């Protein structure tokens, strides 16, 4: 019997199944530096321990997306090694800041299954939970992916019956009242000059769009290093022989981090990601593409924490700059050039 | 009103103006590793905590240029986002070693202005000061850049009057008696074997030139990662769509760090940079260029610290190796291939 | 007299000579992150401080190969700067885990010499020892390299007499009873789920081969960054002008680390490298090559430590995937595509 991991196929999942993912990983100050070399991030909280302490965070958090990518990467070998497409995210919440020294482990539960009508693949819904070394929840989220059936690989000719279809109810967005503000966070003495922009919650109007202006041209080494850092093993990112076109596909999470970093220019005070409501990778990206970003304000609310508000934002990454900031064409489809459509909540001084 | 930062134009500066730059940034051991992966540095003090302790530095300093690039990077969005050229540095002193855990913030004061005769741009002189989280000065320096006037961008047709011309007096070089030796530094029991070379202060003659022999071919990913690590946002380094030639310009500081690292071979005991007297980026560099370096000894002095001398050095980076070590042609212009002409003081065992 | 290091030539070595290599280097958490961005490693012990503590290692070791590459890199300027070929390794033992904060220094003793019949080069055998800041041995190994004679460089026309030939006796493999298990290591409560695979010592049969399936395409930036991180100064890795073909040769150690990381898939529980018995870099590798790996089980033994066994493994890296896992052709020569043949001992739950 082979000792290597072939990944799970659609037939291997059943609703209620719990998967403990390998391997736990400790976050370090090295990850903060690596992240800073790969993404043009300047948000003051993860950039400066002194700034973080000044807003009540005695331990210096790393970017929320470092925790997310690590936690997510753990699920790849078990959930999406044989995926055809990553279809969506929902209900992702950041329960507490991840700080250097934290060790993250991820566990997933299968919460839904739907075989495709072609009999060759199906959609798997999982809820994943990342915990730290004290067993506290750091991040949880739901995700659904389209996965091959084993029969489609030619390794068997025997089709299997479709499982009962179960489609979980997932919220369109995390309700504002369920947002978690890190313990101790206090923006009442926030230093806007140090943070880089004067804009606070009330300065953003629902419906407002912000062109983040700057672009970054993707390189192979950089997207590979980033993806590898999260122990993401999907071979399409690292092996030019794994795709017919001989190109390395850029990990979707790389685009999320890049767009988030670019959004500093106009959203410098959207310091912390509290939740991800939804996300779609609408087009593949490759080395050589120049990525830009724009944002749309979807909602704004206060929280119970002192001086802390929350903005709901749509973050859109595009290949090439689109100053018109068009999400969809008249046909309702994503406009050409749109790479990412991410809906999230950020914490910002009220 | 746009929420993004368009950068300052020449009209936006006035003499005496103080700019507090965003965003503070904490230096970590991750920066030391990243620097070591990007530059072939082997100076024993920043390489080894044990060596640093053996010369009286209980906390392990990072390379001075890590501090410099971070401090400098902070000024880019406010001072040089609309720069045509970085014209020069002067009077840069390293006041105390930067160690992991330090958070650096930078503040600049405008100390001079001179509009160009074309009416479309001008030279801005700033003195910048980087302080740590205790408010102690870490590094300060003067710099002058040529910056567009707003009128040159076409965003307005209205020219503005030239400000009164103020050109600050800047020293040609930091006077040897003003050099700052880190507290506790003691080279009297210096381990030359561990450091890699036997040469001490007295072994270097004024006028002596040293060919550092080794070359490094630049790659896009590496110069981008380095520049991004310092939160430098100048788009010409990251975005091939930002220049008509579709090439990413290499950040001048990347060449400084590369040349300094290459200078180990012949100047292994020039452990610490005490001051930068002047610097000129004489030619642009691009991925694919192979960079070499040579040095010329400009001066040598003793200091009051035990066993510590100082060498004033000219560090020249070239595209392609120039064994003749020619700085300028007969016409007085920089020789073809010269990329950098940097004048600095280094501390070395006496 | 030139101040730069020309490296040693064959004439410069004599049996019994001891060389203290520059420069000591401190290992940090930044190195762990950099390693993780450059190699797809997921072994649970170096990945997770919590997992390491659960098997008795209170301080969190870095990958053994981080220590090896650093220790090895120190020897390059003195031993192999003028090498024609790195011929082999033997008797490499890891005496204690390297942890962040450790400073490594390397010392070599010349243990053998054999001039080649052409009179232009010779083989130098050295035994190198890396110690930490407390003077404890971390790693030691023997290595032999073919080095130019000075006469072959044209810098002299005077040949020198051949030294007496001394060929040291080196073990074909480290004897299982001489393997060193890190103090405190205890696999009796090993968490196979967290580690990623269920296979333990008894599940591996001598003679068994494992195809590790995954491949990684090499890029210039990544192999340069890795090699530079170890302060390896061999110019063929960094300078396209240093080789007639204008290509950067990939450091052999990069292939070792890559193959070791790929071997996770099938050998996830071979957590720690205890010894390297032999190693041959059988073919050069370049950016663009896609590297795969397979392993063969050579031996398996128990150790005195609780729950700890040892597997002797042949790790083979190939350019392009070879599902037949063929080491040598019928002519006894390495099969085309074989890049590395490494024989090592790994510690694994018994």
mmCIF file with all atom_site columns, C-alpha atoms in Angstrom, chain C residues 166-325:
data_model
loop_
_atom_site.group_PDB
_atom_site.id
_atom_site.type_symbol
_atom_site.label_atom_id
_atom_site.label_alt_id
_atom_site.label_comp_id
_atom_site.label_asym_id
_atom_site.label_entity_id
_atom_site.label_seq_id
_atom_site.pdbx_PDB_ins_code
_atom_site.Cartn_x
_atom_site.Cartn_y
_atom_site.Cartn_z
_atom_site.occupancy
_atom_site.B_iso_or_equiv
_atom_site.pdbx_formal_charge
_atom_site.auth_seq_id
_atom_site.auth_comp_id
_atom_site.auth_asym_id
_atom_site.auth_atom_id
_atom_site.pdbx_PDB_model_num
ATOM 1   C CA . UNK C 1 166 ? 47.058 10.145 2.965   1.00 0.00 ? 166 UNK C CA 1
ATOM 2   C CA . UNK C 1 167 ? 43.581 8.719  2.520   1.00 0.00 ? 167 UNK C CA 1
ATOM 3   C CA . UNK C 1 168 ? 41.606 8.595  5.751   1.00 0.00 ? 168 UNK C CA 1
ATOM 4   C CA . UNK C 1 169 ? 39.519 5.618  6.702   1.00 0.00 ? 169 UNK C CA 1
ATOM 5   C CA . UNK C 1 170 ? 35.914 6.705  6.679   1.00 0.00 ? 170 UNK C CA 1
ATOM 6   C CA . UNK C 1 171 ? 32.983 4.520  7.589   1.00 0.00 ? 171 UNK C CA 1
ATOM 7   C CA . UNK C 1 172 ? 30.589 3.582  4.793   1.00 0.00 ? 172 UNK C CA 1
ATOM 8   C CA . UNK C 1 173 ? 27.828 4.481  7.202   1.00 0.00 ? 173 UNK C CA 1
ATOM 9   C CA . UNK C 1 174 ? 27.509 5.681  10.760  1.00 0.00 ? 174 UNK C CA 1
ATOM 10  C CA . UNK C 1 175 ? 27.070 2.557  12.849  1.00 0.00 ? 175 UNK C CA 1
ATOM 11  C CA . UNK C 1 176 ? 23.575 2.385  14.319  1.00 0.00 ? 176 UNK C CA 1
ATOM 12  C CA . UNK C 1 177 ? 25.026 2.057  17.802  1.00 0.00 ? 177 UNK C CA 1
ATOM 13  C CA . UNK C 1 178 ? 26.807 5.393  17.371  1.00 0.00 ? 178 UNK C CA 1
ATOM 14  C CA . UNK C 1 179 ? 23.664 7.323  16.536  1.00 0.00 ? 179 UNK C CA 1
ATOM 15  C CA . UNK C 1 180 ? 22.941 10.155 18.956  1.00 0.00 ? 180 UNK C CA 1
ATOM 16  C CA . UNK C 1 181 ? 19.375 10.647 20.092  1.00 0.00 ? 181 UNK C CA 1
ATOM 17  C CA . UNK C 1 182 ? 18.636 14.146 21.407  1.00 0.00 ? 182 UNK C CA 1
ATOM 18  C CA . UNK C 1 183 ? 18.485 14.259 25.183  1.00 0.00 ? 183 UNK C CA 1
ATOM 19  C CA . UNK C 1 184 ? 14.946 13.836 26.412  1.00 0.00 ? 184 UNK C CA 1
ATOM 20  C CA . UNK C 1 185 ? 13.476 12.627 23.107  1.00 0.00 ? 185 UNK C CA 1
ATOM 21  C CA . UNK C 1 186 ? 10.578 10.323 23.857  1.00 0.00 ? 186 UNK C CA 1
ATOM 22  C CA . UNK C 1 187 ? 8.235  9.072  21.124  1.00 0.00 ? 187 UNK C CA 1
ATOM 23  C CA . UNK C 1 188 ? 6.130  6.889  23.428  1.00 0.00 ? 188 UNK C CA 1
ATOM 24  C CA . UNK C 1 189 ? 3.165  9.308  23.349  1.00 0.00 ? 189 UNK C CA 1
ATOM 25  C CA . UNK C 1 190 ? 3.714  10.404 19.769  1.00 0.00 ? 190 UNK C CA 1
ATOM 26  C CA . UNK C 1 191 ? 0.670  11.969 18.089  1.00 0.00 ? 191 UNK C CA 1
ATOM 27  C CA . UNK C 1 192 ? 0.533  10.378 14.649  1.00 0.00 ? 192 UNK C CA 1
ATOM 28  C CA . UNK C 1 193 ? -2.516 12.354 13.623  1.00 0.00 ? 193 UNK C CA 1
ATOM 29  C CA . UNK C 1 194 ? -0.869 15.678 14.305  1.00 0.00 ? 194 UNK C CA 1
ATOM 30  C CA . UNK C 1 195 ? 2.295  14.499 12.565  1.00 0.00 ? 195 UNK C CA 1
ATOM 31  C CA . UNK C 1 196 ? 0.366  13.658 9.438   1.00 0.00 ? 196 UNK C CA 1
ATOM 32  C CA . UNK C 1 197 ? 0.880  9.931  8.791   1.00 0.00 ? 197 UNK C CA 1
ATOM 33  C CA . UNK C 1 198 ? 0.280  6.648  10.656  1.00 0.00 ? 198 UNK C CA 1
ATOM 34  C CA . UNK C 1 199 ? 3.477  4.839  9.633   1.00 0.00 ? 199 UNK C CA 1
ATOM 35  C CA . UNK C 1 200 ? 5.978  3.818  12.295  1.00 0.00 ? 200 UNK C CA 1
ATOM 36  C CA . UNK C 1 201 ? 9.333  2.056  12.173  1.00 0.00 ? 201 UNK C CA 1
ATOM 37  C CA . UNK C 1 202 ? 7.874  -1.432 11.758  1.00 0.00 ? 202 UNK C CA 1
ATOM 38  C CA . UNK C 1 203 ? 5.797  -0.315 8.783   1.00 0.00 ? 203 UNK C CA 1
ATOM 39  C CA . UNK C 1 204 ? 8.898  0.248  6.682   1.00 0.00 ? 204 UNK C CA 1
ATOM 40  C CA . UNK C 1 205 ? 10.591 -2.769 5.121   1.00 0.00 ? 205 UNK C CA 1
ATOM 41  C CA . UNK C 1 206 ? 14.230 -2.832 4.152   1.00 0.00 ? 206 UNK C CA 1
ATOM 42  C CA . UNK C 1 207 ? 14.313 -2.525 0.371   1.00 0.00 ? 207 UNK C CA 1
ATOM 43  C CA . UNK C 1 208 ? 11.001 -0.695 0.203   1.00 0.00 ? 208 UNK C CA 1
ATOM 44  C CA . UNK C 1 209 ? 10.912 2.300  -2.108  1.00 0.00 ? 209 UNK C CA 1
ATOM 45  C CA . UNK C 1 210 ? 8.654  5.310  -1.704  1.00 0.00 ? 210 UNK C CA 1
ATOM 46  C CA . UNK C 1 211 ? 7.808  7.719  -4.505  1.00 0.00 ? 211 UNK C CA 1
ATOM 47  C CA . UNK C 1 212 ? 7.219  11.076 -2.817  1.00 0.00 ? 212 UNK C CA 1
ATOM 48  C CA . UNK C 1 213 ? 5.002  12.166 -5.708  1.00 0.00 ? 213 UNK C CA 1
ATOM 49  C CA . UNK C 1 214 ? 5.315  15.960 -5.467  1.00 0.00 ? 214 UNK C CA 1
ATOM 50  C CA . UNK C 1 215 ? 7.620  18.119 -7.542  1.00 0.00 ? 215 UNK C CA 1
ATOM 51  C CA . UNK C 1 216 ? 8.953  21.637 -7.188  1.00 0.00 ? 216 UNK C CA 1
ATOM 52  C CA . UNK C 1 217 ? 10.214 23.803 -10.041 1.00 0.00 ? 217 UNK C CA 1
ATOM 53  C CA . UNK C 1 218 ? 13.413 25.633 -9.099  1.00 0.00 ? 218 UNK C CA 1
ATOM 54  C CA . UNK C 1 219 ? 13.654 29.414 -9.412  1.00 0.00 ? 219 UNK C CA 1
ATOM 55  C CA . UNK C 1 220 ? 16.769 31.566 -9.370  1.00 0.00 ? 220 UNK C CA 1
ATOM 56  C CA . UNK C 1 221 ? 15.674 33.852 -6.566  1.00 0.00 ? 221 UNK C CA 1
ATOM 57  C CA . UNK C 1 222 ? 14.736 31.022 -4.280  1.00 0.00 ? 222 UNK C CA 1
ATOM 58  C CA . UNK C 1 223 ? 17.909 29.012 -4.606  1.00 0.00 ? 223 UNK C CA 1
ATOM 59  C CA . UNK C 1 224 ? 20.006 32.164 -4.255  1.00 0.00 ? 224 UNK C CA 1
ATOM 60  C CA . UNK C 1 225 ? 18.170 33.279 -1.150  1.00 0.00 ? 225 UNK C CA 1
ATOM 61  C CA . UNK C 1 226 ? 18.550 29.867 0.427   1.00 0.00 ? 226 UNK C CA 1
ATOM 62  C CA . UNK C 1 227 ? 22.235 29.632 -0.319  1.00 0.00 ? 227 UNK C CA 1
ATOM 63  C CA . UNK C 1 228 ? 22.923 33.155 0.821   1.00 0.00 ? 228 UNK C CA 1
ATOM 64  C CA . UNK C 1 229 ? 21.088 32.519 4.079   1.00 0.00 ? 229 UNK C CA 1
ATOM 65  C CA . UNK C 1 230 ? 23.828 30.021 4.930   1.00 0.00 ? 230 UNK C CA 1
ATOM 66  C CA . UNK C 1 231 ? 26.520 32.591 4.093   1.00 0.00 ? 231 UNK C CA 1
ATOM 67  C CA . UNK C 1 232 ? 27.760 30.273 1.395   1.00 0.00 ? 232 UNK C CA 1
ATOM 68  C CA . UNK C 1 233 ? 29.998 32.391 -0.815  1.00 0.00 ? 233 UNK C CA 1
ATOM 69  C CA . UNK C 1 234 ? 30.658 30.137 -3.804  1.00 0.00 ? 234 UNK C CA 1
ATOM 70  C CA . UNK C 1 235 ? 30.283 32.531 -6.706  1.00 0.00 ? 235 UNK C CA 1
ATOM 71  C CA . UNK C 1 236 ? 28.818 30.034 -9.165  1.00 0.00 ? 236 UNK C CA 1
ATOM 72  C CA . UNK C 1 237 ? 25.536 30.244 -7.277  1.00 0.00 ? 237 UNK C CA 1
ATOM 73  C CA . UNK C 1 238 ? 25.107 34.013 -7.460  1.00 0.00 ? 238 UNK C CA 1
ATOM 74  C CA . UNK C 1 239 ? 26.945 35.410 -10.433 1.00 0.00 ? 239 UNK C CA 1
ATOM 75  C CA . UNK C 1 240 ? 25.961 34.572 -14.007 1.00 0.00 ? 240 UNK C CA 1
ATOM 76  C CA . UNK C 1 241 ? 29.330 35.937 -15.146 1.00 0.00 ? 241 UNK C CA 1
ATOM 77  C CA . UNK C 1 242 ? 31.160 33.296 -13.109 1.00 0.00 ? 242 UNK C CA 1
ATOM 78  C CA . UNK C 1 243 ? 30.349 30.430 -15.457 1.00 0.00 ? 243 UNK C CA 1
ATOM 79  C CA . UNK C 1 244 ? 30.866 30.157 -19.205 1.00 0.00 ? 244 UNK C CA 1
ATOM 80  C CA . UNK C 1 245 ? 27.247 29.126 -19.739 1.00 0.00 ? 245 UNK C CA 1
ATOM 81  C CA . UNK C 1 246 ? 25.928 32.205 -17.926 1.00 0.00 ? 246 UNK C CA 1
ATOM 82  C CA . UNK C 1 247 ? 23.761 30.139 -15.619 1.00 0.00 ? 247 UNK C CA 1
ATOM 83  C CA . UNK C 1 248 ? 23.656 30.065 -11.843 1.00 0.00 ? 248 UNK C CA 1
ATOM 84  C CA . UNK C 1 249 ? 24.438 26.630 -10.522 1.00 0.00 ? 249 UNK C CA 1
ATOM 85  C CA . UNK C 1 250 ? 22.102 25.526 -7.746  1.00 0.00 ? 250 UNK C CA 1
ATOM 86  C CA . UNK C 1 251 ? 23.890 24.802 -4.437  1.00 0.00 ? 251 UNK C CA 1
ATOM 87  C CA . UNK C 1 252 ? 23.826 21.069 -3.822  1.00 0.00 ? 252 UNK C CA 1
ATOM 88  C CA . UNK C 1 253 ? 22.535 21.624 -0.310  1.00 0.00 ? 253 UNK C CA 1
ATOM 89  C CA . UNK C 1 254 ? 19.453 23.272 -1.797  1.00 0.00 ? 254 UNK C CA 1
ATOM 90  C CA . UNK C 1 255 ? 18.600 19.988 -3.464  1.00 0.00 ? 255 UNK C CA 1
ATOM 91  C CA . UNK C 1 256 ? 19.192 18.109 -0.204  1.00 0.00 ? 256 UNK C CA 1
ATOM 92  C CA . UNK C 1 257 ? 16.777 20.362 1.667   1.00 0.00 ? 257 UNK C CA 1
ATOM 93  C CA . UNK C 1 258 ? 14.222 20.251 -1.109  1.00 0.00 ? 258 UNK C CA 1
ATOM 94  C CA . UNK C 1 259 ? 14.314 16.464 -1.366  1.00 0.00 ? 259 UNK C CA 1
ATOM 95  C CA . UNK C 1 260 ? 14.128 16.076 2.404   1.00 0.00 ? 260 UNK C CA 1
ATOM 96  C CA . UNK C 1 261 ? 11.072 18.351 2.500   1.00 0.00 ? 261 UNK C CA 1
ATOM 97  C CA . UNK C 1 262 ? 9.398  16.474 -0.363  1.00 0.00 ? 262 UNK C CA 1
ATOM 98  C CA . UNK C 1 263 ? 10.005 13.197 1.502   1.00 0.00 ? 263 UNK C CA 1
ATOM 99  C CA . UNK C 1 264 ? 7.437  14.281 4.098   1.00 0.00 ? 264 UNK C CA 1
ATOM 100 C CA . UNK C 1 265 ? 4.884  12.675 1.816   1.00 0.00 ? 265 UNK C CA 1
ATOM 101 C CA . UNK C 1 266 ? 5.487  9.068  2.852   1.00 0.00 ? 266 UNK C CA 1
ATOM 102 C CA . UNK C 1 267 ? 8.041  9.699  5.581   1.00 0.00 ? 267 UNK C CA 1
ATOM 103 C CA . UNK C 1 268 ? 6.248  12.292 7.709   1.00 0.00 ? 268 UNK C CA 1
ATOM 104 C CA . UNK C 1 269 ? 7.339  10.543 10.884  1.00 0.00 ? 269 UNK C CA 1
ATOM 105 C CA . UNK C 1 270 ? 11.032 10.429 10.015  1.00 0.00 ? 270 UNK C CA 1
ATOM 106 C CA . UNK C 1 271 ? 11.177 13.514 12.206  1.00 0.00 ? 271 UNK C CA 1
ATOM 107 C CA . UNK C 1 272 ? 14.818 14.098 12.904  1.00 0.00 ? 272 UNK C CA 1
ATOM 108 C CA . UNK C 1 273 ? 17.993 13.514 10.945  1.00 0.00 ? 273 UNK C CA 1
ATOM 109 C CA . UNK C 1 274 ? 20.482 11.750 13.199  1.00 0.00 ? 274 UNK C CA 1
ATOM 110 C CA . UNK C 1 275 ? 23.321 11.203 10.756  1.00 0.00 ? 275 UNK C CA 1
ATOM 111 C CA . UNK C 1 276 ? 24.339 11.543 7.113   1.00 0.00 ? 276 UNK C CA 1
ATOM 112 C CA . UNK C 1 277 ? 26.266 8.511  5.949   1.00 0.00 ? 277 UNK C CA 1
ATOM 113 C CA . UNK C 1 278 ? 27.155 9.563  2.443   1.00 0.00 ? 278 UNK C CA 1
ATOM 114 C CA . UNK C 1 279 ? 26.077 11.984 -0.201  1.00 0.00 ? 279 UNK C CA 1
ATOM 115 C CA . UNK C 1 280 ? 26.736 12.531 -3.858  1.00 0.00 ? 280 UNK C CA 1
ATOM 116 C CA . UNK C 1 281 ? 25.572 15.400 -6.042  1.00 0.00 ? 281 UNK C CA 1
ATOM 117 C CA . UNK C 1 282 ? 25.457 13.443 -9.248  1.00 0.00 ? 282 UNK C CA 1
ATOM 118 C CA . UNK C 1 283 ? 24.301 16.122 -11.649 1.00 0.00 ? 283 UNK C CA 1
ATOM 119 C CA . UNK C 1 284 ? 24.053 19.907 -11.607 1.00 0.00 ? 284 UNK C CA 1
ATOM 120 C CA . UNK C 1 285 ? 20.657 21.552 -11.184 1.00 0.00 ? 285 UNK C CA 1
ATOM 121 C CA . UNK C 1 286 ? 19.461 24.869 -12.573 1.00 0.00 ? 286 UNK C CA 1
ATOM 122 C CA . UNK C 1 287 ? 16.471 27.163 -12.311 1.00 0.00 ? 287 UNK C CA 1
ATOM 123 C CA . UNK C 1 288 ? 13.632 25.737 -14.378 1.00 0.00 ? 288 UNK C CA 1
ATOM 124 C CA . UNK C 1 289 ? 14.320 22.142 -13.402 1.00 0.00 ? 289 UNK C CA 1
ATOM 125 C CA . UNK C 1 290 ? 11.454 20.408 -11.633 1.00 0.00 ? 290 UNK C CA 1
ATOM 126 C CA . UNK C 1 291 ? 12.766 18.316 -8.759  1.00 0.00 ? 291 UNK C CA 1
ATOM 127 C CA . UNK C 1 292 ? 11.112 15.185 -7.411  1.00 0.00 ? 292 UNK C CA 1
ATOM 128 C CA . UNK C 1 293 ? 12.282 12.710 -4.796  1.00 0.00 ? 293 UNK C CA 1
ATOM 129 C CA . UNK C 1 294 ? 12.067 9.083  -3.860  1.00 0.00 ? 294 UNK C CA 1
ATOM 130 C CA . UNK C 1 295 ? 13.438 7.097  -0.947  1.00 0.00 ? 295 UNK C CA 1
ATOM 131 C CA . UNK C 1 296 ? 14.655 3.576  -0.334  1.00 0.00 ? 296 UNK C CA 1
ATOM 132 C CA . UNK C 1 297 ? 14.724 1.970  3.092   1.00 0.00 ? 297 UNK C CA 1
ATOM 133 C CA . UNK C 1 298 ? 18.249 0.668  3.732   1.00 0.00 ? 298 UNK C CA 1
ATOM 134 C CA . UNK C 1 299 ? 18.041 -0.411 7.346   1.00 0.00 ? 299 UNK C CA 1
ATOM 135 C CA . UNK C 1 300 ? 15.922 -0.105 10.448  1.00 0.00 ? 300 UNK C CA 1
ATOM 136 C CA . UNK C 1 301 ? 16.962 -0.369 14.079  1.00 0.00 ? 301 UNK C CA 1
ATOM 137 C CA . UNK C 1 302 ? 15.767 0.394  17.566  1.00 0.00 ? 302 UNK C CA 1
ATOM 138 C CA . UNK C 1 303 ? 17.482 2.847  19.865  1.00 0.00 ? 303 UNK C CA 1
ATOM 139 C CA . UNK C 1 304 ? 17.686 3.047  23.637  1.00 0.00 ? 304 UNK C CA 1
ATOM 140 C CA . UNK C 1 305 ? 15.423 6.095  23.779  1.00 0.00 ? 305 UNK C CA 1
ATOM 141 C CA . UNK C 1 306 ? 11.753 5.464  24.632  1.00 0.00 ? 306 UNK C CA 1
ATOM 142 C CA . UNK C 1 307 ? 9.749  4.732  21.513  1.00 0.00 ? 307 UNK C CA 1
ATOM 143 C CA . UNK C 1 308 ? 12.502 5.917  19.221  1.00 0.00 ? 308 UNK C CA 1
ATOM 144 C CA . UNK C 1 309 ? 13.659 3.882  16.244  1.00 0.00 ? 309 UNK C CA 1
ATOM 145 C CA . UNK C 1 310 ? 15.970 4.764  13.389  1.00 0.00 ? 310 UNK C CA 1
ATOM 146 C CA . UNK C 1 311 ? 15.543 4.270  9.666   1.00 0.00 ? 311 UNK C CA 1
ATOM 147 C CA . UNK C 1 312 ? 18.492 4.303  7.337   1.00 0.00 ? 312 UNK C CA 1
ATOM 148 C CA . UNK C 1 313 ? 17.267 5.842  4.114   1.00 0.00 ? 313 UNK C CA 1
ATOM 149 C CA . UNK C 1 314 ? 18.537 6.562  0.672   1.00 0.00 ? 314 UNK C CA 1
ATOM 150 C CA . UNK C 1 315 ? 17.047 9.834  -0.493  1.00 0.00 ? 315 UNK C CA 1
ATOM 151 C CA . UNK C 1 316 ? 17.215 10.387 -4.241  1.00 0.00 ? 316 UNK C CA 1
ATOM 152 C CA . UNK C 1 317 ? 16.351 13.657 -5.943  1.00 0.00 ? 317 UNK C CA 1
ATOM 153 C CA . UNK C 1 318 ? 15.593 13.578 -9.648  1.00 0.00 ? 318 UNK C CA 1
ATOM 154 C CA . UNK C 1 319 ? 15.049 16.099 -12.377 1.00 0.00 ? 319 UNK C CA 1
ATOM 155 C CA . UNK C 1 320 ? 11.644 15.080 -13.629 1.00 0.00 ? 320 UNK C CA 1
ATOM 156 C CA . UNK C 1 321 ? 9.647  12.366 -11.921 1.00 0.00 ? 321 UNK C CA 1
ATOM 157 C CA . UNK C 1 322 ? 10.934 8.825  -12.190 1.00 0.00 ? 322 UNK C CA 1
ATOM 158 C CA . UNK C 1 323 ? 8.144  6.519  -11.074 1.00 0.00 ? 323 UNK C CA 1
ATOM 159 C CA . UNK C 1 324 ? 10.417 3.525  -11.692 1.00 0.00 ? 324 UNK C CA 1
ATOM 160 C CA . UNK C 1 325 ? 12.743 4.882  -8.986  1.00 0.00 ? 325 UNK C CA 1
#
